[in-house]
Amino acid sequence: MAGIGSLPLFHQIRGQKVLVLGEGEAAEPKRRLVERAGGIIEDDMQRAVDEGVRIAFVAYDDARACENAAINLRCAGMLVNVVDMPALCDFTTPSILDRDPVLIAVGTGGASAGLAKHVRLRLERILPETLGDLAKALFGARDRLRERFPQGAERRRALDEALREGGALDALDPASADRVDAWMEGAAAARQATGRHEIALTSTDPEMLTLRDARLLGEADTILLDGDIPEAILARARADAVRLPYGGVTHDETEAGLTVIMRAPPSTKA
């Protein structure tokens, strides 16, 4: 089964203490990161242990001191990040693209902070500065959305249709944030992705999916599996999409909305 190297999480630390050990060039970026997220810097290890602090950054110049601190802090129940020593880390810090309240984190599991930075810089040029405004406008419209679309699946399909490339609220269109109210007025009549579509795989490589196939897979409410579909490909689907074996499933047994039939490459079928 295909997997990911670490579990991405966004941790709320506003108003909470975070331990940062060390001084100088290695420690200062961690201090700024904690303060930027609203955390309170603690620099005394024993006080942090006594007060039940849960997160620690270690940035000593001496590698042995870093290792000893990491062991002691982990034994005290803290999650530990040791600067430039991935093997000692419970978590790593990503390169962050901030479109408040939208945050995009690019991580490499400690393999290359430089690579993460340059991926983030590319994304900076692509994503509009108004992306956060779009998120805030959608948040402000959520009660009206629930009223217009009482069922969660209906709301999801309406938003999928609006936010997709070329949609009424295309996420990468700088003007979309100003169109949310107008879209809400006509949302009931908006076209939503429904019906059945078939994806006949020619390869087990997810990079071989066409743009259309990737979009359908990402929006599908139900996925019918015909043969052994690689997990690397199924990872491109929504996590909450219903997955069923293709054989013997009738149209009435699938969720309303968009159903995708995925057929395995001929070479993998029994």
Coordinates of C-alpha atoms in Angstrom, one line a residue:
M1 CA 0.0 0.0 0.0
A2 CA 1.3 3.4 -0.9
G3 CA 2.0 5.6 2.1
I4 CA 3.2 9.1 3.1
G5 CA 6.4 9.7 5.1
S6 CA 4.7 11.8 7.8
L7 CA 1.2 12.9 8.8
P8 CA 0.7 16.6 8.0
L9 CA -1.1 18.5 10.8
F10 CA -1.8 22.1 11.6
H11 CA -1.3 22.5 15.4
Q12 CA -2.9 25.5 17.2
I13 CA -0.4 27.0 19.7
R14 CA -1.8 30.5 20.1
G15 CA -1.4 31.5 23.8
Q16 CA 0.5 28.3 24.6
K17 CA 4.1 27.9 25.7
V18 CA 6.7 26.2 23.3
L19 CA 10.2 25.3 24.5
V20 CA 13.0 26.7 22.3
L21 CA 16.5 25.7 23.4
G22 CA 19.6 27.2 21.9
E23 CA 20.8 30.6 20.6
G24 CA 22.0 32.1 17.3
E25 CA 21.2 31.4 13.7
A26 CA 19.7 27.9 14.2
A27 CA 17.4 28.9 17.0
E28 CA 16.2 32.3 15.9
P29 CA 14.1 31.1 13.0
K30 CA 12.3 28.7 15.3
R31 CA 11.6 31.5 17.8
R32 CA 10.1 33.7 15.0
L33 CA 8.0 30.8 13.7
V34 CA 6.5 30.2 17.2
E35 CA 5.8 33.8 17.7
R36 CA 4.3 34.2 14.3
A37 CA 1.8 31.4 15.2
G38 CA 0.9 33.1 18.4
G39 CA 2.9 30.9 20.8
I40 CA 4.8 31.9 23.9
I41 CA 8.6 31.2 23.9
E42 CA 9.9 29.2 26.9
D43 CA 13.7 28.8 27.2
D44 CA 14.0 26.9 30.5
M45 CA 13.9 23.2 30.1
Q46 CA 13.0 22.3 33.6
R47 CA 10.2 24.9 33.8
A48 CA 8.8 23.6 30.5
V49 CA 8.8 20.0 31.9
D50 CA 7.2 21.1 35.2
E51 CA 4.5 23.1 33.3
G52 CA 3.6 20.4 30.9
V53 CA 4.8 22.1 27.7
R54 CA 4.1 19.8 24.8
I55 CA 6.3 21.0 21.9
A56 CA 10.1 21.6 21.9
F57 CA 12.6 22.9 19.4
V58 CA 16.3 22.1 20.1
A59 CA 19.0 24.1 18.4
Y60 CA 22.2 23.8 20.3
D61 CA 25.5 24.1 18.4
D62 CA 26.8 20.8 19.9
A63 CA 25.3 17.6 18.4
R64 CA 25.7 15.6 21.6
A65 CA 23.9 18.3 23.6
C66 CA 21.0 18.2 21.0
E67 CA 20.8 14.4 21.3
N68 CA 20.7 14.4 25.1
A69 CA 18.1 17.1 25.2
A70 CA 15.9 15.3 22.7
I71 CA 16.0 12.1 24.7
N72 CA 15.2 13.9 28.0
L73 CA 12.4 16.0 26.5
R74 CA 10.8 13.0 24.7
C75 CA 10.9 11.1 28.0
A76 CA 9.0 14.0 29.5
G77 CA 6.3 13.6 26.9
M78 CA 7.2 16.4 24.5
L79 CA 7.2 16.3 20.7
V80 CA 10.7 17.3 19.7
N81 CA 12.3 19.0 16.7
V82 CA 16.1 19.1 16.5
V83 CA 17.4 21.5 14.0
D84 CA 19.3 19.8 11.1
M85 CA 19.0 16.4 12.7
P86 CA 15.9 14.7 11.1
A87 CA 16.7 11.3 12.8
L88 CA 16.0 12.9 16.2
C89 CA 12.8 14.7 15.1
D90 CA 9.2 13.8 16.0
F91 CA 8.1 16.4 13.5
T92 CA 9.6 18.7 11.0
T93 CA 8.7 22.3 10.1
P94 CA 7.6 23.0 6.5
S95 CA 8.1 26.0 4.2
I96 CA 5.0 28.0 4.7
L97 CA 3.0 29.9 2.1
D98 CA 0.6 32.2 3.9
R99 CA -2.7 33.5 2.4
D100 CA -4.4 33.9 5.7
P101 CA -6.5 31.9 6.6
V102 CA -5.2 29.6 3.9
L103 CA -1.9 28.0 4.8
I104 CA 0.1 25.8 2.4
A105 CA 2.9 23.8 4.0
V106 CA 5.6 22.3 1.8
G107 CA 7.7 19.6 3.6
T108 CA 10.3 17.1 2.6
G109 CA 10.6 15.2 5.8
G110 CA 13.9 16.9 6.6
A111 CA 15.4 15.9 3.3
S112 CA 16.0 19.4 1.9
A113 CA 14.7 22.6 3.4
G114 CA 16.1 24.4 0.2
L115 CA 13.9 22.3 -2.0
A116 CA 10.8 23.0 0.1
K117 CA 11.6 26.7 -0.1
H118 CA 11.8 26.8 -3.9
V119 CA 8.6 24.8 -4.3
R120 CA 6.9 27.3 -2.1
L121 CA 8.4 30.2 -4.0
R122 CA 7.0 28.8 -7.3
L123 CA 3.6 28.5 -5.6
E124 CA 3.8 32.1 -4.4
R125 CA 3.8 33.2 -8.0
I126 CA 0.8 31.0 -8.9
L127 CA -1.6 31.5 -6.0
P128 CA -3.4 34.9 -5.9
E129 CA -3.0 37.2 -2.9
T130 CA -6.8 37.2 -2.7
L131 CA -7.0 33.4 -2.0
G132 CA -7.4 34.2 1.7
D133 CA -10.2 36.6 0.9
L134 CA -12.0 33.9 -1.0
A135 CA -11.7 31.6 2.0
K136 CA -13.2 34.3 4.3
A137 CA -16.0 35.0 1.9
L138 CA -16.9 31.3 1.8
F139 CA -16.8 31.1 5.6
G140 CA -19.1 34.1 5.8
A141 CA -21.5 32.3 3.3
R142 CA -21.6 28.9 5.1
D143 CA -25.0 29.5 6.8
R144 CA -26.6 30.4 3.5
L145 CA -24.9 27.4 1.9
R146 CA -26.3 25.1 4.5
E147 CA -29.7 26.6 4.0
R148 CA -29.5 26.3 0.2
F149 CA -28.0 22.8 0.3
P150 CA -29.1 21.0 3.5
Q151 CA -27.2 17.8 2.6
G152 CA -23.5 17.8 3.0
A153 CA -23.0 15.9 -0.3
E154 CA -25.0 18.6 -2.1
R155 CA -22.9 21.4 -0.7
R156 CA -19.7 19.6 -1.6
R157 CA -20.7 19.1 -5.2
A158 CA -21.9 22.7 -5.5
L159 CA -18.5 23.9 -4.2
D160 CA -16.6 21.5 -6.3
E161 CA -18.3 22.9 -9.4
A162 CA -17.7 26.5 -8.4
L163 CA -14.1 26.2 -7.3
R164 CA -12.8 24.1 -10.1
E165 CA -10.7 25.5 -12.9
G166 CA -12.9 27.8 -14.9
G167 CA -15.7 27.6 -12.4
A168 CA -17.7 30.6 -11.0
L169 CA -15.3 30.8 -8.0
D170 CA -12.1 29.4 -9.6
A171 CA -9.7 29.2 -6.7
L172 CA -6.9 30.7 -8.8
D173 CA -8.9 33.6 -10.2
P174 CA -8.0 36.8 -8.2
A175 CA -11.5 38.1 -8.7
S176 CA -13.4 35.1 -7.2
A177 CA -13.6 36.5 -3.7
D178 CA -15.8 39.3 -5.0
R179 CA -18.1 36.9 -6.7
V180 CA -19.2 34.8 -3.8
D181 CA -22.5 36.7 -3.1
A182 CA -23.4 36.7 -6.8
W183 CA -22.6 32.9 -7.0
M184 CA -24.8 32.3 -3.9
E185 CA -27.8 34.0 -5.6
G186 CA -27.6 31.5 -8.5
A187 CA -26.1 28.5 -6.7
A188 CA -29.3 26.5 -6.7
A189 CA -29.2 26.4 -10.5
A190 CA -25.5 25.7 -10.7
R191 CA -24.5 22.6 -12.7
Q192 CA -23.1 19.9 -10.5
A193 CA -21.0 16.9 -11.4
T194 CA -23.3 13.9 -11.6
G195 CA -23.7 10.7 -13.5
R196 CA -21.2 7.9 -14.2
H197 CA -17.8 8.2 -15.8
E198 CA -15.3 5.5 -16.6
I199 CA -11.5 5.7 -16.2
A200 CA -9.6 2.9 -18.0
L201 CA -6.1 2.9 -16.6
T202 CA -3.3 2.2 -19.0
S203 CA -0.6 2.3 -16.3
T204 CA -0.1 1.8 -12.5
D205 CA 1.7 5.2 -12.5
P206 CA -0.6 8.0 -11.1
E207 CA 1.4 10.5 -13.2
M208 CA -0.2 8.9 -16.3
L209 CA -3.7 10.0 -15.3
T210 CA -5.0 12.6 -17.7
L211 CA -6.1 16.0 -16.3
R212 CA -9.8 15.0 -16.8
D213 CA -9.2 11.6 -15.0
A214 CA -7.5 13.3 -12.1
R215 CA -10.3 15.9 -11.8
L216 CA -13.0 13.2 -11.9
L217 CA -11.2 11.1 -9.4
G218 CA -10.8 14.1 -7.0
E219 CA -14.5 14.9 -7.2
A220 CA -16.1 11.5 -7.2
D221 CA -18.6 10.6 -4.5
T222 CA -18.4 6.9 -5.3
I223 CA -15.6 4.9 -6.9
L224 CA -16.3 1.4 -8.4
L225 CA -13.2 -0.7 -8.5
D226 CA -12.8 -3.1 -11.5
G227 CA -9.7 -5.0 -10.7
D228 CA -6.6 -4.3 -8.6
I229 CA -6.3 -0.5 -8.5
P230 CA -3.0 0.7 -7.1
E231 CA -3.2 2.7 -3.8
A232 CA -1.0 5.3 -5.3
I233 CA -3.8 6.1 -7.8
L234 CA -6.6 5.8 -5.2
A235 CA -4.7 8.3 -3.0
R236 CA -5.7 11.0 -5.6
A237 CA -9.4 10.4 -4.7
R238 CA -11.3 12.2 -1.9
A239 CA -10.6 10.4 1.4
D240 CA -14.4 10.2 2.1
A241 CA -15.4 8.8 -1.3
V242 CA -17.3 5.5 -1.1
R243 CA -15.2 2.6 -2.6
L244 CA -17.1 -0.4 -3.8
P245 CA -16.2 -3.4 -6.0
Y246 CA -17.5 -2.9 -9.5
G247 CA -19.1 -6.3 -10.1
G248 CA -22.8 -6.5 -9.2
V249 CA -23.2 -2.9 -8.0
T250 CA -26.4 -1.3 -9.4
H251 CA -26.9 2.4 -10.0
D252 CA -29.3 2.6 -7.1
E253 CA -26.7 1.3 -4.7
T254 CA -24.3 4.1 -5.3
E255 CA -24.4 7.6 -3.7
A256 CA -26.2 10.3 -5.6
G257 CA -23.7 12.5 -7.5
L258 CA -20.6 11.6 -9.4
T259 CA -19.7 7.9 -9.7
V260 CA -16.4 6.9 -11.3
I261 CA -15.7 3.4 -12.5
M262 CA -12.0 2.6 -12.4
R263 CA -10.7 -0.2 -14.5
A264 CA -7.3 -1.6 -13.7
P265 CA -4.7 -1.8 -16.5
P266 CA -5.1 -5.1 -18.5
S267 CA -1.7 -6.4 -17.3
T268 CA -2.8 -6.3 -13.6
K269 CA -6.2 -8.1 -14.1
A270 CA -6.5 -11.7 -13.2

